[in-house]
mmCIF file of C-alpha atoms in Angstrom:
data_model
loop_
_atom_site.group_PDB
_atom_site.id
_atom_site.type_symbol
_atom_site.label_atom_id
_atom_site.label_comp_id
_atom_site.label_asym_id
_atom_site.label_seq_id
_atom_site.Cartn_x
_atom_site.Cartn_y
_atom_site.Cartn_z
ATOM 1 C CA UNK H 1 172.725 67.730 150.550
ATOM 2 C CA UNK H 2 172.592 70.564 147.908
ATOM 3 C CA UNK H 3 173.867 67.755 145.223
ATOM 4 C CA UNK H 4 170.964 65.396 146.097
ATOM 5 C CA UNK H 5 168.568 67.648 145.497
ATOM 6 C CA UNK H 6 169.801 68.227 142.231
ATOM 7 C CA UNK H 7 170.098 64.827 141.467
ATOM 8 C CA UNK H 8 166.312 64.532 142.290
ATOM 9 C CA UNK H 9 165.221 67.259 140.392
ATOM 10 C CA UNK H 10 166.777 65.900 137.363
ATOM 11 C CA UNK H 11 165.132 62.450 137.748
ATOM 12 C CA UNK H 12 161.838 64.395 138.455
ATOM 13 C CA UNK H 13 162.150 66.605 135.580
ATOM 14 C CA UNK H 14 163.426 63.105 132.968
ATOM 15 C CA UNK H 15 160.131 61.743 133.977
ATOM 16 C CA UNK H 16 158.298 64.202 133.594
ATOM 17 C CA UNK H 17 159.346 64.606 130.187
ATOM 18 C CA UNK H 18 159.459 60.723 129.563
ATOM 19 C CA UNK H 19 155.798 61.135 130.751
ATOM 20 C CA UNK H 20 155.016 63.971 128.444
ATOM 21 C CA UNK H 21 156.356 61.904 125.542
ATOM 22 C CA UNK H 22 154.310 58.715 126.511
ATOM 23 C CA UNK H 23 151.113 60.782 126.360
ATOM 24 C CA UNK H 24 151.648 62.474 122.765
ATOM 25 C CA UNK H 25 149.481 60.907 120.598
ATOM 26 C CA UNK H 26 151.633 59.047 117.598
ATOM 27 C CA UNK H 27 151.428 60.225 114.957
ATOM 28 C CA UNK H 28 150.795 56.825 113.011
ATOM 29 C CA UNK H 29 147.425 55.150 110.904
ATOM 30 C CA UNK H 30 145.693 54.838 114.135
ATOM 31 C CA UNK H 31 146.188 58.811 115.334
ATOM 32 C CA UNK H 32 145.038 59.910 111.833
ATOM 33 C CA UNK H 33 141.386 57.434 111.553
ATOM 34 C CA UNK H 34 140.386 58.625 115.229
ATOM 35 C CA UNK H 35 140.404 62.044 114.048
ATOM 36 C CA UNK H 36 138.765 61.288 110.585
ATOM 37 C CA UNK H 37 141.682 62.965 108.931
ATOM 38 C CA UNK H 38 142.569 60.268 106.587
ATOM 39 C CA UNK H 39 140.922 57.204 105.138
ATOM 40 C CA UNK H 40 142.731 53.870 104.371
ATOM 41 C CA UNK H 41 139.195 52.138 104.208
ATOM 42 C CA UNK H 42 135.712 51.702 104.990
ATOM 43 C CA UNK H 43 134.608 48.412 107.015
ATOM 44 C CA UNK H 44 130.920 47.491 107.055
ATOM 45 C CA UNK H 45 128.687 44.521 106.478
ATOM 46 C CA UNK H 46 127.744 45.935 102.921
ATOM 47 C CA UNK H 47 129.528 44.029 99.694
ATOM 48 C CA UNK H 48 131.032 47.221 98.394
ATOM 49 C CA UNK H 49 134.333 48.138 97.011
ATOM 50 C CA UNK H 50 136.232 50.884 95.673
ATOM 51 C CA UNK H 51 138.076 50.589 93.308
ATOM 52 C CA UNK H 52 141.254 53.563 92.556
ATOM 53 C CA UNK H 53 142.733 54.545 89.729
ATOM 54 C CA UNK H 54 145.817 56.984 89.831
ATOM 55 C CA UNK H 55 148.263 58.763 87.821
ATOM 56 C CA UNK H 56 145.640 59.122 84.813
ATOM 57 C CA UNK H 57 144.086 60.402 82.570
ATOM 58 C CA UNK H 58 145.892 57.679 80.137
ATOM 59 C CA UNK H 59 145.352 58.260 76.132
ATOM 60 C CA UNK H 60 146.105 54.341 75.838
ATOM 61 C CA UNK H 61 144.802 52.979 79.405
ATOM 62 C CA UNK H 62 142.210 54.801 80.531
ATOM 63 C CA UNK H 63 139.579 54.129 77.637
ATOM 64 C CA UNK H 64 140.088 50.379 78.215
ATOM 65 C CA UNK H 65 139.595 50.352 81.930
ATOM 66 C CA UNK H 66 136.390 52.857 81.001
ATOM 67 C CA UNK H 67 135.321 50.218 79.267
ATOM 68 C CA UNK H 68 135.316 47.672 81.192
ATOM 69 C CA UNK H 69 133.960 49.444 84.115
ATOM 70 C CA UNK H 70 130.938 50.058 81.838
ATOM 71 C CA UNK H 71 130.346 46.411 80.798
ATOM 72 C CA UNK H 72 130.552 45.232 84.463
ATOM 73 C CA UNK H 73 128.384 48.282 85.850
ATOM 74 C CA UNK H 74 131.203 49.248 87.789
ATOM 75 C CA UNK H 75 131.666 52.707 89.483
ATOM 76 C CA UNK H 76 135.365 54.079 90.770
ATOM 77 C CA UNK H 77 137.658 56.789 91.442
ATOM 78 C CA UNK H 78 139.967 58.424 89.538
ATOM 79 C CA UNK H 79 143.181 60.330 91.144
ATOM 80 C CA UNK H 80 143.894 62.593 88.636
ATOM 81 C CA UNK H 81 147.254 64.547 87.944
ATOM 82 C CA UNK H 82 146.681 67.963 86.678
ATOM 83 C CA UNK H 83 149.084 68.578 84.066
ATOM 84 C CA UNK H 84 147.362 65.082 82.313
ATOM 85 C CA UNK H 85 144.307 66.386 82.782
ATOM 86 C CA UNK H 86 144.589 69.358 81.059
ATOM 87 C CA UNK H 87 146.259 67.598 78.175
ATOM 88 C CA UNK H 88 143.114 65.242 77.780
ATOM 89 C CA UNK H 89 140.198 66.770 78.806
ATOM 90 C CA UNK H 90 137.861 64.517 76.853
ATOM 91 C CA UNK H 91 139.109 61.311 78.784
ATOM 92 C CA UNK H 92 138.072 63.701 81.551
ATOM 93 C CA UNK H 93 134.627 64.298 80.622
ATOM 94 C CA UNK H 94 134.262 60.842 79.730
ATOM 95 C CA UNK H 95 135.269 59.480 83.445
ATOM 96 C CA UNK H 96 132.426 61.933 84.659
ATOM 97 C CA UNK H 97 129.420 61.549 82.196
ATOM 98 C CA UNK H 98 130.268 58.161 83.268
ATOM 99 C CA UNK H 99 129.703 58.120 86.837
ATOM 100 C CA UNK H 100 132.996 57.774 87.917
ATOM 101 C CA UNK H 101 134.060 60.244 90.629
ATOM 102 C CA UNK H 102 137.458 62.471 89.783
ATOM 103 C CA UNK H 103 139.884 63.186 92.691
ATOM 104 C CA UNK H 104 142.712 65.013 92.945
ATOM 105 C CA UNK H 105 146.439 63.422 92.730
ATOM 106 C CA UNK H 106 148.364 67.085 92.370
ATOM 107 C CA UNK H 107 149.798 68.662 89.371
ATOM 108 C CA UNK H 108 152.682 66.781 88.324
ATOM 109 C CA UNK H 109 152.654 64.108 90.974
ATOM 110 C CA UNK H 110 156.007 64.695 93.033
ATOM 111 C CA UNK H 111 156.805 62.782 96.104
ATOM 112 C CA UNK H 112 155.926 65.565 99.080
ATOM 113 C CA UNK H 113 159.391 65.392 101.253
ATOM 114 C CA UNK H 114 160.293 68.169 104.050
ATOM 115 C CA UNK H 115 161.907 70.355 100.705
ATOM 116 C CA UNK H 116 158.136 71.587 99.806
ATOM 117 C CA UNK H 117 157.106 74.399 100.918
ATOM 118 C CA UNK H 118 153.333 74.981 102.343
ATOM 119 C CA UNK H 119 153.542 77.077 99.003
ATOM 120 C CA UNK H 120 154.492 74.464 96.711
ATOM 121 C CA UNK H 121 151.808 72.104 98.005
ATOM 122 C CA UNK H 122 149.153 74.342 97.970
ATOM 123 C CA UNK H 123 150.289 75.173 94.391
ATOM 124 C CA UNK H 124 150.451 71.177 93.851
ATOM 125 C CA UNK H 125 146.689 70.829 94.894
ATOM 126 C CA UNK H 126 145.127 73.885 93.922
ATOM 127 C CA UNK H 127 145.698 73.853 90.406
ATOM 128 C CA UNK H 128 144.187 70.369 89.717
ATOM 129 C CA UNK H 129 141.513 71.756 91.372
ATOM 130 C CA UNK H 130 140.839 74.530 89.252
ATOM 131 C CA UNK H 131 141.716 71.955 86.090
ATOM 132 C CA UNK H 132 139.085 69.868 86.745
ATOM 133 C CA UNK H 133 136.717 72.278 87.829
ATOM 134 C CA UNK H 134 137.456 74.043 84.343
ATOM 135 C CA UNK H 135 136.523 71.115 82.135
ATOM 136 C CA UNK H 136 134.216 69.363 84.253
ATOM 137 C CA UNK H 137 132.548 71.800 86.258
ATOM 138 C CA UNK H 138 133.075 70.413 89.335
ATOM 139 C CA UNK H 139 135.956 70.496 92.078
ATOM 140 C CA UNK H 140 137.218 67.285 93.583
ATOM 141 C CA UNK H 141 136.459 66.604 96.934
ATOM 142 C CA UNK H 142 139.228 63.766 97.820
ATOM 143 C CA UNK H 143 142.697 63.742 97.643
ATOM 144 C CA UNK H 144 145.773 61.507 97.271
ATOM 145 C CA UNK H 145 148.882 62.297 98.153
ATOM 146 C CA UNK H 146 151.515 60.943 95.487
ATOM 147 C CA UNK H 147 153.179 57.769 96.706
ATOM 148 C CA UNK H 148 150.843 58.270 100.284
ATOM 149 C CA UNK H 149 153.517 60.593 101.170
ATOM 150 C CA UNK H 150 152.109 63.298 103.637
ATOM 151 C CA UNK H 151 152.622 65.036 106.880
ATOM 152 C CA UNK H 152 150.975 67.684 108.843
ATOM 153 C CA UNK H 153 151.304 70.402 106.299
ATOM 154 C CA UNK H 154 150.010 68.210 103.160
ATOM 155 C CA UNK H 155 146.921 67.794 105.689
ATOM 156 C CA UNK H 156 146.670 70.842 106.205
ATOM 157 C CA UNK H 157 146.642 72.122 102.555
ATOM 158 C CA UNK H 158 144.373 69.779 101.764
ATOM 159 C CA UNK H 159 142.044 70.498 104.121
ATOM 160 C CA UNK H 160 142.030 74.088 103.685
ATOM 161 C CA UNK H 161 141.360 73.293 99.571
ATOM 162 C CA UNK H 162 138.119 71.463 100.826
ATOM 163 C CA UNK H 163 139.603 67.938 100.297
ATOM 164 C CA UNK H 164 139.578 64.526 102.116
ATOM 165 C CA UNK H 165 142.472 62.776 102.161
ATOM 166 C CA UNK H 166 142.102 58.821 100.755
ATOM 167 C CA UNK H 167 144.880 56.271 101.122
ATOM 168 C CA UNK H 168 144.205 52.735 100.297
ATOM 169 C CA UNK H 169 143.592 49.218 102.327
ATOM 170 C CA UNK H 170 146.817 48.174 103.158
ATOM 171 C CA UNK H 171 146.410 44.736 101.889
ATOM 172 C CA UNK H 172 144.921 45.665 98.634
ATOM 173 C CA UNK H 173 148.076 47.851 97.090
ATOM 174 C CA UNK H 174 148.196 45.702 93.849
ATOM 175 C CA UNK H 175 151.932 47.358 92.777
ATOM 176 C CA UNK H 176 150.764 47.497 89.234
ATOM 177 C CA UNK H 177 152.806 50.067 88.432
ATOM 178 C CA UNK H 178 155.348 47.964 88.752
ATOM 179 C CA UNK H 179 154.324 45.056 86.683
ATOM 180 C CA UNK H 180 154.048 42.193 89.070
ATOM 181 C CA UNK H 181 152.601 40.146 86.659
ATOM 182 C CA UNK H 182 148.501 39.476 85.858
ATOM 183 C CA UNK H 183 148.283 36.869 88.335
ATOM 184 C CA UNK H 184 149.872 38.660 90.971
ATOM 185 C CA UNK H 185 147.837 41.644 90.606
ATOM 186 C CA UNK H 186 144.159 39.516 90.357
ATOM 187 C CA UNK H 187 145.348 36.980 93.140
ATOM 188 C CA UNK H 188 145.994 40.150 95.703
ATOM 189 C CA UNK H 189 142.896 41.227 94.776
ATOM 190 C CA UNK H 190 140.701 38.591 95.050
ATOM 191 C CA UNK H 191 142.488 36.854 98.394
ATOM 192 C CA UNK H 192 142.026 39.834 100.371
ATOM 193 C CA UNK H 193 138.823 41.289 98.918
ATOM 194 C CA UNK H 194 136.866 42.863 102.302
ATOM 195 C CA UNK H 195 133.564 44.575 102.594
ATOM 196 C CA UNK H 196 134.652 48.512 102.365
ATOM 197 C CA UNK H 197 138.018 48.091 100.961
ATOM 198 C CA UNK H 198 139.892 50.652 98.838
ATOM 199 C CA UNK H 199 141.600 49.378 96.103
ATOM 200 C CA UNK H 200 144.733 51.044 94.833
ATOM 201 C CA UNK H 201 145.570 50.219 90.871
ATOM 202 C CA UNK H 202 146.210 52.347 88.606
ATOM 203 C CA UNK H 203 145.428 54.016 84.993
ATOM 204 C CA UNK H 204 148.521 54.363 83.795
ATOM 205 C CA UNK H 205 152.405 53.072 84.185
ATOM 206 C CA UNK H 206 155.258 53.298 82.662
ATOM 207 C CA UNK H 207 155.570 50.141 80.068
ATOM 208 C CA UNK H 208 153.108 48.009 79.269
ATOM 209 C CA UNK H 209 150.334 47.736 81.872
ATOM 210 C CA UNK H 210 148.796 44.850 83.112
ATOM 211 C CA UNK H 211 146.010 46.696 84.790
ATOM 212 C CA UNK H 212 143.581 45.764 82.125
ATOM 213 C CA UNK H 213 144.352 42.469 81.697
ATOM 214 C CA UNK H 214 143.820 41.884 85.571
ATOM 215 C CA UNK H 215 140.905 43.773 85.760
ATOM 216 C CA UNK H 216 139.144 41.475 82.798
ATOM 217 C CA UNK H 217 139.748 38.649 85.605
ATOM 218 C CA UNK H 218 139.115 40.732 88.580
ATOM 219 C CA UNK H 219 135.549 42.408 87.899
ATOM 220 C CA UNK H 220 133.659 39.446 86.873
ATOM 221 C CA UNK H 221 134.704 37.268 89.955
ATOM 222 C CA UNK H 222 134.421 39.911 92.323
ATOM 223 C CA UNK H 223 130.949 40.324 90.648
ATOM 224 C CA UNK H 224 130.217 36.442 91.164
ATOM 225 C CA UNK H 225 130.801 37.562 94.563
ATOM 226 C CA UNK H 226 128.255 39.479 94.282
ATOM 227 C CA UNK H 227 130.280 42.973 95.128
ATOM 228 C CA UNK H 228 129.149 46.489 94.366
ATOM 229 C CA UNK H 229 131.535 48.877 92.763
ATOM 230 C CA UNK H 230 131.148 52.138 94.057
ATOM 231 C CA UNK H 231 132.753 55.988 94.429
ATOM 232 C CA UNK H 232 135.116 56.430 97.199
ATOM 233 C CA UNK H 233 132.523 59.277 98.184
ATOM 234 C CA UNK H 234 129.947 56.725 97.990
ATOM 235 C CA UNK H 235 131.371 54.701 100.361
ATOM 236 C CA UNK H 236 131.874 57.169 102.171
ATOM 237 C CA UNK H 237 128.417 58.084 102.736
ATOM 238 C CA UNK H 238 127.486 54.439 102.766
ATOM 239 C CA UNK H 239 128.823 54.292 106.122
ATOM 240 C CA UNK H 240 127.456 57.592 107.356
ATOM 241 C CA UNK H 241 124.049 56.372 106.730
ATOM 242 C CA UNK H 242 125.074 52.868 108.654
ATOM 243 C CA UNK H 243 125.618 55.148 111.785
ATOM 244 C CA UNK H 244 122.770 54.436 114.497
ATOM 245 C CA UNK H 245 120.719 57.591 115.343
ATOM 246 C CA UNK H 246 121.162 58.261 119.122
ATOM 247 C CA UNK H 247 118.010 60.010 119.331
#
């Protein structure tokens, strides 16, 4: 008798944990947009866009894309590092006289893994903070973790530094830093293009980019389109203000 009861509590006590483990949340995209912790992108019935730019500033690819964005009346976002930043401040300035919003992409841009301490992160973060804030005058209000790489902690941090954390639409990571080709990068652009998607490209790679190249192709049909380029933050706020009042 003694051993059935045993047996029974065991069973009882598997599903209860079985049960326990069925009602934590996962921790996947969906756990992180229901609590407004991270954004991979904005859906609305508004033609806007947003387009990224990380790993920048670029002394070679930055003033290009700058100037295109200025011909097509373009605004975007660029995910700084810190250590670039600080070595060119006037590409910087330039990004903010501009328009363009600056966000922060950490110090030197290292892959967060379970080796970082809550330390190192915060160190990561909070000194492109104060970079930016020391040439431009402002702090960054979004964040990118290098890679997308985050957990709890990285949240955490980046939180407590005052920061949003952006991703990117899933079906709009061009892989330019890897050099895909032009065609590749403009045809995953423009096949997929959404109303309140978050483009990921970037300002600078290592060899030859074909980021500007694909952008003189991209803007002007997305344009056609009749798409507005705007700030992350923008967007942001663009679907604040689509909210219904429940007065």
């Amino acid at each position: 008798m003694r051993s059935i009861k045993i047996m029974v509590a065991i069973m009882l006590l598997g599903l209860a944990c079985n049960a326990e483990a069925w009602a934590a949340p996962r921790k996947n995209r969906d756990y992180y947009e229901a609590r407004g912790e991270v954004v991979w992108e904005v859906p609305g019935k508004k033609k806007v866009i947003a387009l990224t730019f990380d790993d920048g500033p670029d002394p070679k690819d930055t003033p290009y894309i700058l100037d295109l964005l200025k011909q097509y009346h373009a605004k975007a976002t660029f995910f700084v590092i810190g250590n670039k930043a600080g070595k060119h401040p006037n590409l910087l300035r330039r990004e903010m006289e501009e328009g363009h919003e600056i966000a922060n992409h950490t110090y030197t841009h290292h892959f967060f893994n379970r080796s970082f301490t809550a330390e190192r992160i915060h160190n990561e973060i909070a000194k492109t903070q104060e970079i930016v804030y020391s040439v431009t005058g402002h702090k960054p209000s979004l964040f990118r973790p290098p890679g997308g790489m985050f957990d709890e902690a990285v949240l955490r941090v980046a939180k407590q530094e005052g920061l949003k954390t952006i991703m990117w639409s899933w079906h709009q990571d061009t892989r330019d830093w890897s050099r895909p080709g032009v065609g590749y990068i403009v045809n995953k652009v423009l096949k997929n293009v959404r109303n309140g998607d978050i483009i990921l490209l970037h300002d600078y790679v290592s060899g030859q980019s074909q980021t500007v190249k694909a952008l003189q192709k991209i803007l002007p049909e997305l344009n056609k389109l009749g798409y507005e380029f705007v700030t992350v933050s923008d967007l942001l706020s663009s679907a604040k203000n689509m909210v219904p009042s429940m007065k």
